[in-house]
DNA sequence: TGGGATTTGTGCGTATGTATG
DNA sequence: ACATACATACGCACAAATCCC
């Protein structure tokens, strides 16, 4: 826990502690937090610091404040972090991933374009079947620069959180762009997903930019409509 | 301009002034703003106030800050206000709308549910064909509470911006929720949209909440994939 | 119903850290 | 190296909304 949080800004440390308390179930959705004055005493920081931490978490949809009333943990904490009003998830509980193909390739020129790589570059290619509760829900094709691919290769056959895995290797992302469209399933896709050829699928194209604003991932995922939920909230 | 901004919080007033400067082109995308100290003098407020205004605008994607460097107007201000990274639009230039049906109805129970209306209530129903450059791109079914429907009825056969029209009548919205899915076109839809039956369509379900957090609109729009573009950016 | 205590919101001043140019 | 600019952090005061007895 307390690794080297020492060099992080105080309000970030406070934020992390508050989030921890929520994740550990000490404060549950709907619960009220201690007042700002109490938190000031408890953590021995100024009100400014407490308020900045709280403000960030309100912005992230984790907390909820209103004048005169105590601050509460928001019901339905959306997706947690980083999401400014976008919810995106697969429907199901028991998630799994089956690796269909994995290779270093020189073709896939459209992917190289998306990744801002020269046409002569090798890229890392991966095709995976995403499962929920034992049933296939999506086919995902991922294209990665080789440096990123090497990191992913070791865990490609497991269920893993893409960004957490990269984070563990010091690779972080700053910006995700997703494009939504629809297609009719090809015979190949239909066979794998267990639907009829021609059935409507939802396609998500995703481009992720790294800290240096260079692409670190381009992927195309085709979901069966039953297994997909995409909700956007604009306030 | 300076109506009764007097009673608004100072940082809100500052925010409005900054936004005005951008909208009037005094500060263009990429331009740098005066430093915080300069703004403090110019508006005669504390740094806290200036920073709170700037922080809000950064959050809204209007401004861009970085340590040590001057604050800039963000390039590509997304959609301007209120949108935390969601872009949503139809492809085409010459937009038009054809009214297919319009009626006050007692059925459409699913819509009443979405609008939080009792089962006995009448609702306003509208089915319209959306055109771009002379070609059909979407079928839209809208369900409105009667009070809202009366306002819309007068302009239903014109191309109009839904929210602007309501705004002109003193009806404002606070929250929009959209759900994205995909369907295969029915024969009816295919005929109207000029595609083949079974072709994949993108469906947008939209619920809009008014100032009082009560629904003012529920609609279902089915787009042909060629005419649709949905991009989500998460920072 | 009322009114006082509590809690968050707004705003000011100041000082220091740290990245940029 | 230096000045500038934004980031973090402390303390104080009062306003406004809520809560609770």
Tab-separated table of C-alpha atoms (C1' of nucleotides) in Angstrom:
chain	number	residue	atom	x	y	z
A	1	UNK	CA	0.000	0.000	0.000
A	2	UNK	CA	2.104	2.868	1.241
A	3	UNK	CA	4.877	2.495	-1.297
A	4	UNK	CA	6.161	5.818	-2.361
A	5	UNK	CA	2.973	7.785	-2.151
A	6	UNK	CA	5.132	10.268	-0.339
A	7	UNK	CA	6.028	12.140	-3.475
A	8	UNK	CA	2.520	12.287	-4.828
A	9	UNK	CA	0.571	15.505	-4.233
A	10	UNK	CA	-1.282	15.438	-0.962
A	11	UNK	CA	-4.705	15.687	-2.512
A	12	UNK	CA	-3.924	12.679	-4.710
A	13	UNK	CA	-2.938	10.683	-1.657
A	14	UNK	CA	-6.169	11.668	0.031
A	15	UNK	CA	-8.080	10.718	-3.086
A	16	UNK	CA	-6.471	7.289	-3.083
A	17	UNK	CA	-7.322	6.763	0.556
A	18	UNK	CA	-10.931	7.715	-0.008
A	19	UNK	CA	-11.192	5.390	-2.998
A	20	UNK	CA	-9.617	2.604	-0.950
A	21	UNK	CA	-12.229	3.023	1.736
A	22	UNK	CA	-14.924	2.664	-0.875
A	23	UNK	CA	-13.332	-0.302	-2.613
A	24	UNK	CA	-12.861	-2.081	0.690
A	25	UNK	CA	-16.497	-1.586	1.491
A	26	UNK	CA	-15.891	0.605	4.521
A	27	UNK	CA	-18.062	3.198	2.810
A	28	UNK	CA	-20.802	1.718	0.661
A	29	UNK	CA	-22.837	3.411	-2.051
A	30	UNK	CA	-25.327	5.712	-0.381
A	31	UNK	CA	-23.235	6.061	2.779
A	32	UNK	CA	-22.194	9.482	3.985
A	33	UNK	CA	-18.542	10.426	4.354
A	34	UNK	CA	-17.168	12.202	7.410
A	35	UNK	CA	-17.475	15.958	7.152
A	36	UNK	CA	-14.647	17.951	5.657
A	37	UNK	CA	-13.565	19.177	9.073
A	38	UNK	CA	-13.374	15.621	10.339
A	39	UNK	CA	-11.319	14.540	7.353
A	40	UNK	CA	-9.029	17.525	7.925
A	41	UNK	CA	-8.305	16.300	11.435
A	42	UNK	CA	-8.094	12.661	10.483
A	43	UNK	CA	-5.526	13.204	7.737
A	44	UNK	CA	-4.027	16.362	9.205
A	45	UNK	CA	-4.321	18.454	6.045
A	46	UNK	CA	-6.069	21.681	5.155
A	47	UNK	CA	-9.592	21.997	3.902
A	48	UNK	CA	-8.283	23.011	0.480
A	49	UNK	CA	-6.622	19.627	0.125
A	50	UNK	CA	-9.649	17.682	1.272
A	51	UNK	CA	-11.908	19.637	-1.033
A	52	UNK	CA	-9.693	19.127	-4.061
A	53	UNK	CA	-9.672	15.380	-3.474
A	54	UNK	CA	-13.433	15.333	-3.075
A	55	UNK	CA	-13.966	17.564	-6.091
A	56	UNK	CA	-11.989	15.172	-8.269
A	57	UNK	CA	-13.975	12.204	-7.079
A	58	UNK	CA	-17.243	14.020	-7.649
A	59	UNK	CA	-16.069	14.738	-11.175
A	60	UNK	CA	-15.267	11.069	-11.623
A	61	UNK	CA	-18.739	10.116	-10.534
A	62	UNK	CA	-17.559	8.405	-7.350
A	63	UNK	CA	-18.891	10.879	-4.817
A	64	UNK	CA	-21.851	13.206	-4.660
A	65	UNK	CA	-22.007	16.523	-2.839
A	66	UNK	CA	-24.711	19.043	-2.138
A	67	UNK	CA	-24.677	22.210	-0.139
A	68	UNK	CA	-25.538	21.788	3.486
A	69	UNK	CA	-25.749	18.022	3.285
A	70	UNK	CA	-23.018	15.501	3.962
A	71	UNK	CA	-21.019	14.103	1.052
A	72	UNK	CA	-22.155	10.671	-0.063
A	73	UNK	CA	-20.785	7.764	-2.007
A	74	UNK	CA	-22.684	7.808	-5.266
A	75	UNK	CA	-25.089	4.987	-5.950
A	76	UNK	CA	-24.067	3.100	-9.064
A	77	UNK	CA	-20.506	4.394	-9.259
A	78	UNK	CA	-20.673	4.100	-13.042
A	79	UNK	CA	-17.425	2.541	-14.140
A	80	UNK	CA	-15.152	3.992	-11.537
A	81	UNK	CA	-12.240	5.933	-12.885
A	82	UNK	CA	-11.419	8.116	-15.828
A	83	UNK	CA	-14.830	7.967	-17.425
A	84	UNK	CA	-16.450	11.330	-18.017
A	85	UNK	CA	-19.925	10.038	-18.561
A	86	UNK	CA	-19.265	7.094	-20.786
A	87	UNK	CA	-20.275	3.649	-19.714
A	88	UNK	CA	-19.161	0.743	-21.775
A	89	UNK	CA	-19.270	-2.814	-20.804
A	90	UNK	CA	-19.987	-6.311	-21.793
A	91	UNK	CA	-22.981	-8.061	-20.330
A	92	UNK	CA	-22.196	-11.118	-18.283
A	93	UNK	CA	-20.369	-12.202	-15.168
A	94	UNK	CA	-17.949	-15.022	-15.907
A	95	UNK	CA	-15.623	-13.505	-18.471
A	96	UNK	CA	-13.040	-15.462	-20.391
A	97	UNK	CA	-10.878	-15.053	-23.452
A	98	UNK	CA	-9.842	-17.603	-26.069
A	99	UNK	CA	-6.839	-16.865	-28.221
A	100	UNK	CA	-7.579	-17.633	-31.863
A	101	UNK	CA	-4.487	-16.272	-33.571
A	102	UNK	CA	-1.381	-14.430	-32.566
A	103	UNK	CA	1.496	-13.444	-34.795
A	104	UNK	CA	3.963	-10.828	-35.800
A	105	UNK	CA	2.912	-9.659	-39.196
A	106	UNK	CA	3.955	-7.353	-41.970
A	107	UNK	CA	0.572	-7.058	-43.616
A	108	UNK	CA	-2.447	-5.376	-42.023
A	109	UNK	CA	-1.589	-2.082	-43.620
A	110	UNK	CA	-4.754	-0.374	-42.406
A	111	UNK	CA	-3.678	-1.121	-38.855
A	112	UNK	CA	-0.244	0.329	-39.427
A	113	UNK	CA	-1.917	3.480	-40.611
A	114	UNK	CA	-4.029	3.656	-37.471
A	115	UNK	CA	-0.931	3.117	-35.347
A	116	UNK	CA	1.038	5.765	-37.237
A	117	UNK	CA	3.672	3.194	-38.144
A	118	UNK	CA	5.639	3.073	-41.400
A	119	UNK	CA	4.498	0.553	-43.987
A	120	UNK	CA	7.677	-1.407	-43.520
A	121	UNK	CA	7.147	-1.950	-39.806
A	122	UNK	CA	6.203	-5.243	-38.244
A	123	UNK	CA	3.176	-5.211	-36.009
A	124	UNK	CA	1.793	-7.544	-33.407
A	125	UNK	CA	-1.548	-9.061	-34.350
A	126	UNK	CA	-3.966	-10.920	-32.167
A	127	UNK	CA	-7.421	-12.341	-32.740
A	128	UNK	CA	-9.346	-13.348	-29.675
A	129	UNK	CA	-12.773	-14.625	-28.840
A	130	UNK	CA	-14.357	-13.006	-25.833
A	131	UNK	CA	-16.664	-15.175	-23.775
A	132	UNK	CA	-19.210	-14.458	-21.070
A	133	UNK	CA	-20.718	-17.227	-18.992
A	134	UNK	CA	-19.409	-19.831	-21.382
A	135	UNK	CA	-20.931	-18.265	-24.463
A	136	UNK	CA	-19.103	-16.265	-27.138
A	137	UNK	CA	-19.955	-12.591	-27.209
A	138	UNK	CA	-17.349	-10.934	-29.381
A	139	UNK	CA	-14.454	-11.324	-31.763
A	140	UNK	CA	-11.631	-8.938	-31.116
A	141	UNK	CA	-8.758	-8.144	-33.416
A	142	UNK	CA	-5.944	-6.201	-31.796
A	143	UNK	CA	-2.995	-4.559	-33.462
A	144	UNK	CA	-0.082	-3.386	-31.371
A	145	UNK	CA	3.356	-1.909	-31.975
A	146	UNK	CA	5.950	-4.607	-31.392
A	147	UNK	CA	7.183	-3.110	-28.131
A	148	UNK	CA	3.689	-3.248	-26.679
A	149	UNK	CA	2.998	-6.627	-28.193
A	150	UNK	CA	5.910	-8.174	-26.339
A	151	UNK	CA	4.330	-7.206	-23.068
A	152	UNK	CA	0.928	-8.512	-24.003
A	153	UNK	CA	2.152	-11.724	-25.578
A	154	UNK	CA	2.928	-13.263	-22.205
A	155	UNK	CA	-0.636	-12.956	-20.981
A	156	UNK	CA	-2.583	-13.122	-24.221
A	157	UNK	CA	-4.310	-16.406	-23.395
A	158	UNK	CA	-5.493	-15.261	-20.001
A	159	UNK	CA	-8.292	-12.967	-19.072
A	160	UNK	CA	-6.519	-9.767	-18.299
A	161	UNK	CA	-7.232	-6.119	-18.103
A	162	UNK	CA	-5.413	-4.587	-21.002
A	163	UNK	CA	-4.578	-1.253	-19.463
A	164	UNK	CA	-3.695	-2.641	-16.050
A	165	UNK	CA	-1.245	-5.032	-17.648
A	166	UNK	CA	0.424	-2.252	-19.553
A	167	UNK	CA	0.399	-0.081	-16.456
A	168	UNK	CA	2.340	-2.748	-14.603
A	169	UNK	CA	5.009	-2.373	-17.248
A	170	UNK	CA	5.117	1.379	-17.019
A	171	UNK	CA	3.022	1.973	-20.106
A	172	UNK	CA	0.158	4.372	-19.613
A	173	UNK	CA	-2.512	5.783	-21.860
A	174	UNK	CA	-3.879	9.275	-22.035
A	175	UNK	CA	-6.614	9.165	-24.602
A	176	UNK	CA	-9.007	6.613	-25.984
A	177	UNK	CA	-11.062	7.139	-29.092
A	178	UNK	CA	-13.826	4.741	-30.008
A	179	UNK	CA	-15.912	4.598	-33.113
A	180	UNK	CA	-19.180	2.738	-33.123
A	181	UNK	CA	-20.766	1.158	-36.177
A	182	UNK	CA	-22.796	-1.881	-37.170
A	183	UNK	CA	-22.195	-4.723	-39.596
A	184	UNK	CA	-23.815	-7.894	-40.755
A	185	UNK	CA	-22.045	-10.994	-39.520
A	186	UNK	CA	-20.016	-12.888	-42.107
A	187	UNK	CA	-20.320	-16.648	-42.233
A	188	UNK	CA	-16.988	-16.958	-40.424
A	189	UNK	CA	-18.029	-14.591	-37.661
A	190	UNK	CA	-21.439	-16.181	-37.383
A	191	UNK	CA	-19.936	-19.628	-36.938
A	192	UNK	CA	-17.610	-18.498	-34.198
A	193	UNK	CA	-20.184	-16.402	-32.370
A	194	UNK	CA	-22.943	-18.936	-32.739
A	195	UNK	CA	-25.374	-16.681	-34.559
A	196	UNK	CA	-26.846	-16.631	-38.040
A	197	UNK	CA	-24.910	-15.187	-40.917
A	198	UNK	CA	-26.136	-11.688	-41.629
A	199	UNK	CA	-27.208	-10.954	-38.078
A	200	UNK	CA	-26.413	-7.406	-36.947
A	201	UNK	CA	-23.224	-7.004	-34.953
A	202	UNK	CA	-21.911	-3.938	-33.196
A	203	UNK	CA	-18.398	-2.957	-34.134
A	204	UNK	CA	-16.178	-0.925	-31.852
A	205	UNK	CA	-13.006	0.486	-33.316
A	206	UNK	CA	-10.675	1.690	-30.625
A	207	UNK	CA	-7.502	3.700	-30.814
A	208	UNK	CA	-5.528	4.282	-27.659
A	209	UNK	CA	-2.839	6.904	-27.317
A	210	UNK	CA	0.075	6.594	-24.901
A	211	UNK	CA	1.643	9.185	-22.664
A	212	UNK	CA	3.622	10.506	-25.616
A	213	UNK	CA	0.462	10.832	-27.701
A	214	UNK	CA	1.569	8.004	-29.938
A	215	UNK	CA	-0.852	5.128	-30.570
A	216	UNK	CA	-0.250	2.053	-28.450
A	217	UNK	CA	-3.244	0.020	-29.549
A	218	UNK	CA	-5.721	-0.266	-32.372
A	219	UNK	CA	-8.487	-2.818	-32.146
A	220	UNK	CA	-11.721	-3.851	-33.768
A	221	UNK	CA	-14.257	-5.713	-31.702
A	222	UNK	CA	-17.497	-7.155	-33.052
A	223	UNK	CA	-20.116	-7.835	-30.426
A	224	UNK	CA	-23.332	-9.726	-30.634
A	225	UNK	CA	-26.069	-7.256	-29.807
A	226	UNK	CA	-27.353	-9.274	-26.869
A	227	UNK	CA	-24.018	-9.133	-25.109
A	228	UNK	CA	-23.426	-5.474	-25.536
A	229	UNK	CA	-24.402	-2.343	-23.720
A	230	UNK	CA	-23.250	1.109	-24.618
A	231	UNK	CA	-24.663	4.049	-22.783
A	232	UNK	CA	-23.553	7.628	-23.033
A	233	UNK	CA	-24.589	10.242	-20.544
A	234	UNK	CA	-24.250	13.913	-21.285
A	235	UNK	CA	-24.796	16.389	-18.484
B	1	UNK	CA	-25.139	40.510	-21.701
B	2	UNK	CA	-24.803	41.909	-18.194
B	3	UNK	CA	-28.285	41.058	-17.077
B	4	UNK	CA	-28.318	39.807	-13.576
B	5	UNK	CA	-25.009	38.082	-13.534
B	6	UNK	CA	-24.548	39.967	-10.321
B	7	UNK	CA	-26.007	37.230	-8.225
B	8	UNK	CA	-24.107	34.420	-9.882
B	9	UNK	CA	-20.958	33.171	-8.120
B	10	UNK	CA	-17.921	35.153	-9.138
B	11	UNK	CA	-16.131	32.216	-10.720
B	12	UNK	CA	-19.186	31.507	-12.846
B	13	UNK	CA	-19.206	35.086	-14.057
B	14	UNK	CA	-15.516	34.817	-14.904
B	15	UNK	CA	-16.195	31.546	-16.702
B	16	UNK	CA	-18.895	33.209	-18.782
B	17	UNK	CA	-16.605	36.073	-19.684
B	18	UNK	CA	-13.853	33.717	-20.753
B	19	UNK	CA	-16.271	31.697	-22.864
B	20	UNK	CA	-17.578	34.905	-24.422
B	21	UNK	CA	-14.079	35.912	-25.428
B	22	UNK	CA	-13.654	32.586	-27.163
B	23	UNK	CA	-17.031	32.625	-28.852
B	24	UNK	CA	-16.446	36.151	-30.128
B	25	UNK	CA	-13.157	35.062	-31.592
B	26	UNK	CA	-11.035	37.318	-29.392
B	27	UNK	CA	-9.201	34.174	-28.315
B	28	UNK	CA	-8.993	31.545	-31.026
B	29	UNK	CA	-8.170	27.869	-30.641
B	30	UNK	CA	-4.469	27.558	-29.949
B	31	UNK	CA	-4.194	31.088	-28.571
B	32	UNK	CA	-2.806	31.636	-25.114
B	33	UNK	CA	-4.815	33.311	-22.400
B	34	UNK	CA	-3.435	36.057	-20.168
B	35	UNK	CA	-1.675	34.656	-17.121
B	36	UNK	CA	-3.635	34.081	-13.947
B	37	UNK	CA	-2.101	37.139	-12.314
B	38	UNK	CA	-3.152	39.286	-15.248
B	39	UNK	CA	-6.672	37.938	-15.118
B	40	UNK	CA	-6.733	38.627	-11.381
B	41	UNK	CA	-5.981	42.286	-12.040
B	42	UNK	CA	-8.237	42.563	-15.044
B	43	UNK	CA	-11.296	41.228	-13.248
B	44	UNK	CA	-10.219	42.279	-9.772
B	45	UNK	CA	-10.722	38.906	-8.140
B	46	UNK	CA	-8.494	36.500	-6.289
B	47	UNK	CA	-6.416	33.778	-7.862
B	48	UNK	CA	-8.714	31.170	-6.317
B	49	UNK	CA	-11.594	32.516	-8.342
B	50	UNK	CA	-9.662	32.662	-11.587
B	51	UNK	CA	-8.384	29.143	-11.094
B	52	UNK	CA	-11.818	27.761	-10.327
B	53	UNK	CA	-13.167	29.238	-13.538
B	54	UNK	CA	-10.248	27.896	-15.554
B	55	UNK	CA	-10.451	24.502	-13.923
B	56	UNK	CA	-14.091	24.175	-14.942
B	57	UNK	CA	-13.325	25.118	-18.519
B	58	UNK	CA	-10.440	22.678	-18.675
B	59	UNK	CA	-12.799	20.008	-17.466
B	60	UNK	CA	-15.257	21.003	-20.175
B	61	UNK	CA	-12.587	20.635	-22.802
B	62	UNK	CA	-12.539	24.337	-23.653
B	63	UNK	CA	-9.147	25.225	-22.219
B	64	UNK	CA	-5.879	23.406	-21.786
B	65	UNK	CA	-3.367	23.992	-19.005
B	66	UNK	CA	0.097	22.719	-18.313
B	67	UNK	CA	2.540	23.541	-15.602
B	68	UNK	CA	4.836	26.423	-16.363
B	69	UNK	CA	3.249	27.144	-19.741
B	70	UNK	CA	0.492	29.623	-20.464
B	71	UNK	CA	-3.096	28.404	-20.583
B	72	UNK	CA	-4.388	27.852	-24.101
B	73	UNK	CA	-7.697	27.612	-25.870
B	74	UNK	CA	-7.997	23.983	-26.848
B	75	UNK	CA	-7.840	23.098	-30.519
B	76	UNK	CA	-10.994	21.383	-31.686
B	77	UNK	CA	-13.215	22.416	-28.791
B	78	UNK	CA	-15.176	19.217	-29.326
B	79	UNK	CA	-18.791	20.235	-29.301
B	80	UNK	CA	-18.383	23.391	-27.317
B	81	UNK	CA	-20.338	23.179	-24.113
B	82	UNK	CA	-21.499	20.478	-21.832
B	83	UNK	CA	-20.069	17.596	-23.807
B	84	UNK	CA	-17.380	15.667	-22.004
B	85	UNK	CA	-15.903	14.111	-25.101
B	86	UNK	CA	-18.868	12.848	-27.029
B	87	UNK	CA	-19.278	13.604	-30.673
B	88	UNK	CA	-22.379	12.479	-32.413
B	89	UNK	CA	-23.553	13.416	-35.806
B	90	UNK	CA	-25.121	12.400	-39.017
B	91	UNK	CA	-23.058	12.322	-42.163
B	92	UNK	CA	-24.192	14.687	-44.878
B	93	UNK	CA	-24.715	18.344	-45.622
B	94	UNK	CA	-28.224	19.009	-46.883
B	95	UNK	CA	-30.397	17.801	-44.047
B	96	UNK	CA	-34.137	17.477	-44.248
B	97	UNK	CA	-36.946	15.816	-42.387
B	98	UNK	CA	-40.123	14.176	-43.678
B	99	UNK	CA	-43.014	13.676	-41.314
B	100	UNK	CA	-44.439	10.173	-41.651
B	101	UNK	CA	-46.895	10.078	-38.787
B	102	UNK	CA	-47.930	12.322	-35.956
B	103	UNK	CA	-50.606	11.673	-33.407
B	104	UNK	CA	-51.696	11.806	-29.823
B	105	UNK	CA	-51.844	8.262	-28.650
B	106	UNK	CA	-52.796	6.171	-25.668
B	107	UNK	CA	-50.814	3.101	-26.633
B	108	UNK	CA	-46.997	2.980	-26.796
B	109	UNK	CA	-46.803	1.797	-23.232
B	110	UNK	CA	-43.068	1.235	-23.353
B	111	UNK	CA	-42.631	4.925	-24.156
B	112	UNK	CA	-44.829	5.948	-21.254
B	113	UNK	CA	-42.586	3.918	-19.037
B	114	UNK	CA	-39.496	5.672	-20.375
B	115	UNK	CA	-41.163	9.025	-19.851
B	116	UNK	CA	-42.241	8.145	-16.312
B	117	UNK	CA	-45.858	8.752	-17.239
B	118	UNK	CA	-48.862	6.836	-15.880
B	119	UNK	CA	-50.334	4.163	-18.149
B	120	UNK	CA	-53.480	6.211	-18.547
B	121	UNK	CA	-51.688	9.252	-19.903
B	122	UNK	CA	-51.829	10.399	-23.491
B	123	UNK	CA	-48.530	10.927	-25.206
B	124	UNK	CA	-47.427	12.687	-28.339
B	125	UNK	CA	-46.035	10.371	-30.982
B	126	UNK	CA	-44.106	11.246	-34.093
B	127	UNK	CA	-42.412	9.173	-36.751
B	128	UNK	CA	-40.068	10.995	-39.063
B	129	UNK	CA	-37.712	10.169	-41.854
B	130	UNK	CA	-34.377	11.934	-41.687
B	131	UNK	CA	-32.755	12.775	-44.999
B	132	UNK	CA	-29.280	13.855	-46.004
B	133	UNK	CA	-28.520	15.112	-49.488
B	134	UNK	CA	-31.811	13.807	-50.740
B	135	UNK	CA	-31.315	10.285	-49.459
B	136	UNK	CA	-32.936	8.716	-46.418
B	137	UNK	CA	-30.563	8.025	-43.560
B	138	UNK	CA	-32.713	7.290	-40.545
B	139	UNK	CA	-36.158	6.617	-39.165
B	140	UNK	CA	-36.888	8.380	-35.935
B	141	UNK	CA	-39.699	7.692	-33.531
B	142	UNK	CA	-40.204	10.326	-30.878
B	143	UNK	CA	-42.388	10.175	-27.816
B	144	UNK	CA	-43.135	13.338	-25.882
B	145	UNK	CA	-45.303	14.337	-22.943
B	146	UNK	CA	-48.303	16.258	-24.266
B	147	UNK	CA	-47.067	19.620	-22.982
B	148	UNK	CA	-43.843	19.246	-24.920
B	149	UNK	CA	-45.597	17.807	-27.944
B	150	UNK	CA	-47.737	20.892	-28.309
B	151	UNK	CA	-44.623	22.967	-28.772
B	152	UNK	CA	-43.071	20.608	-31.276
B	153	UNK	CA	-46.253	20.014	-33.257
B	154	UNK	CA	-46.060	23.429	-34.859
B	155	UNK	CA	-42.682	22.788	-36.424
B	156	UNK	CA	-42.717	19.027	-36.845
B	157	UNK	CA	-42.635	19.104	-40.621
B	158	UNK	CA	-39.671	21.432	-40.779
B	159	UNK	CA	-36.049	20.743	-40.192
B	160	UNK	CA	-35.494	22.067	-36.731
B	161	UNK	CA	-33.124	21.655	-33.879
B	162	UNK	CA	-35.069	19.926	-31.206
B	163	UNK	CA	-33.416	21.475	-28.186
B	164	UNK	CA	-33.218	24.971	-29.637
B	165	UNK	CA	-36.926	24.895	-30.355
B	166	UNK	CA	-37.716	23.860	-26.816
B	167	UNK	CA	-35.257	26.418	-25.495
B	168	UNK	CA	-37.163	29.128	-27.311
B	169	UNK	CA	-40.187	28.070	-25.318
B	170	UNK	CA	-38.397	28.105	-22.026
B	171	UNK	CA	-37.913	24.354	-21.841
B	172	UNK	CA	-34.382	23.278	-21.079
B	173	UNK	CA	-32.711	19.961	-20.597
B	174	UNK	CA	-30.083	18.929	-18.096
B	175	UNK	CA	-29.185	15.379	-18.962
B	176	UNK	CA	-29.201	13.187	-22.019
B	177	UNK	CA	-28.772	9.451	-21.924
B	178	UNK	CA	-28.216	7.486	-25.102
B	179	UNK	CA	-28.085	3.783	-25.581
B	180	UNK	CA	-26.509	2.309	-28.676
B	181	UNK	CA	-27.412	-1.021	-30.197
B	182	UNK	CA	-27.763	-2.693	-33.579
B	183	UNK	CA	-30.654	-4.345	-35.372
B	184	UNK	CA	-31.449	-5.952	-38.671
B	185	UNK	CA	-33.709	-3.847	-40.836
B	186	UNK	CA	-37.287	-5.025	-41.116
B	187	UNK	CA	-38.919	-5.036	-44.540
B	188	UNK	CA	-40.780	-1.840	-43.663
B	189	UNK	CA	-37.645	-0.067	-42.554
B	190	UNK	CA	-35.674	-1.362	-45.503
B	191	UNK	CA	-38.266	-0.049	-47.955
B	192	UNK	CA	-38.263	3.396	-46.438
B	193	UNK	CA	-34.509	3.637	-46.048
B	194	UNK	CA	-33.773	2.143	-49.433
B	195	UNK	CA	-31.681	-0.736	-48.201
B	196	UNK	CA	-32.098	-4.491	-48.187
B	197	UNK	CA	-34.160	-6.188	-45.530
B	198	UNK	CA	-31.865	-7.596	-42.874
B	199	UNK	CA	-29.141	-5.035	-43.357
B	200	UNK	CA	-27.546	-3.905	-40.098
B	201	UNK	CA	-28.885	-0.644	-38.680
B	202	UNK	CA	-27.634	1.332	-35.721
B	203	UNK	CA	-30.247	2.142	-33.125
B	204	UNK	CA	-29.949	5.081	-30.774
B	205	UNK	CA	-32.330	5.220	-27.867
B	206	UNK	CA	-32.322	8.619	-26.278
B	207	UNK	CA	-33.881	9.844	-23.056
B	208	UNK	CA	-33.686	13.516	-22.225
B	209	UNK	CA	-34.332	14.930	-18.788
B	210	UNK	CA	-35.632	18.448	-18.199
B	211	UNK	CA	-34.610	20.999	-15.616
B	212	UNK	CA	-36.769	19.269	-13.048
B	213	UNK	CA	-35.137	15.902	-13.805
B	214	UNK	CA	-38.320	14.656	-15.394
B	215	UNK	CA	-38.143	13.136	-18.891
B	216	UNK	CA	-39.093	15.470	-21.700
B	217	UNK	CA	-38.296	13.202	-24.607
B	218	UNK	CA	-37.790	9.568	-25.466
B	219	UNK	CA	-36.821	8.610	-28.972
B	220	UNK	CA	-35.580	5.713	-31.016
B	221	UNK	CA	-33.623	6.420	-34.164
B	222	UNK	CA	-32.453	3.766	-36.614
B	223	UNK	CA	-29.616	4.866	-38.842
B	224	UNK	CA	-28.167	3.249	-41.901
B	225	UNK	CA	-24.550	2.515	-41.096
B	226	UNK	CA	-23.219	4.582	-43.968
B	227	UNK	CA	-24.901	7.715	-42.682
B	228	UNK	CA	-23.806	7.417	-39.134
B	229	UNK	CA	-20.767	8.373	-37.177
B	230	UNK	CA	-20.397	7.955	-33.482
B	231	UNK	CA	-17.101	8.716	-31.853
B	232	UNK	CA	-16.375	8.773	-28.169
B	233	UNK	CA	-13.242	10.292	-26.760
B	234	UNK	CA	-12.099	9.561	-23.239
B	235	UNK	CA	-9.228	11.529	-21.778
C	1	DT	C1'	-43.030	25.486	13.054
C	2	DG	C1'	-38.791	27.298	14.146
C	3	DG	C1'	-34.313	28.111	14.983
C	4	DG	C1'	-29.648	26.790	15.885
C	5	DA	C1'	-25.891	23.738	14.660
C	6	DT	C1'	-23.717	21.481	10.963
C	7	DT	C1'	-21.973	21.087	6.313
C	8	DT	C1'	-20.782	22.308	1.870
C	9	DG	C1'	-20.005	26.476	-1.359
C	10	DT	C1'	-17.612	30.706	-2.401
C	11	DG	C1'	-13.863	33.888	-1.947
C	12	DC	C1'	-9.684	36.167	-0.205
C	13	DG	C1'	-4.621	36.200	1.014
C	14	DT	C1'	-0.202	34.014	1.220
C	15	DA	C1'	3.670	30.874	0.526
C	16	DT	C1'	6.210	27.441	-1.794
C	17	DG	C1'	7.049	23.789	-5.430
C	18	DT	C1'	8.053	22.764	-10.212
C	19	DA	C1'	7.932	22.831	-15.196
C	20	DT	C1'	8.465	25.936	-19.180
C	21	DG	C1'	10.692	29.007	-22.214
D	1	DA	C1'	20.638	30.635	-14.830
D	2	DC	C1'	16.652	33.234	-14.629
D	3	DA	C1'	12.008	34.980	-14.752
D	4	DT	C1'	7.445	33.423	-15.592
D	5	DA	C1'	3.538	30.544	-15.175
D	6	DC	C1'	0.806	27.033	-13.384
D	7	DA	C1'	0.296	23.489	-9.307
D	8	DT	C1'	-0.061	22.540	-4.613
D	9	DA	C1'	-1.085	23.759	0.089
D	10	DC	C1'	-2.081	26.374	4.232
D	11	DG	C1'	-5.362	29.498	6.879
D	12	DC	C1'	-9.342	32.456	7.373
D	13	DA	C1'	-14.091	34.292	6.785
D	14	DC	C1'	-18.725	34.377	5.503
D	15	DA	C1'	-22.869	32.591	2.697
D	16	DA	C1'	-26.294	29.310	1.799
D	17	DA	C1'	-28.469	24.952	2.150
D	18	DT	C1'	-29.577	21.202	4.993
D	19	DC	C1'	-30.409	18.690	9.140
D	20	DC	C1'	-32.264	17.897	13.492
D	21	DC	C1'	-34.130	18.793	17.895
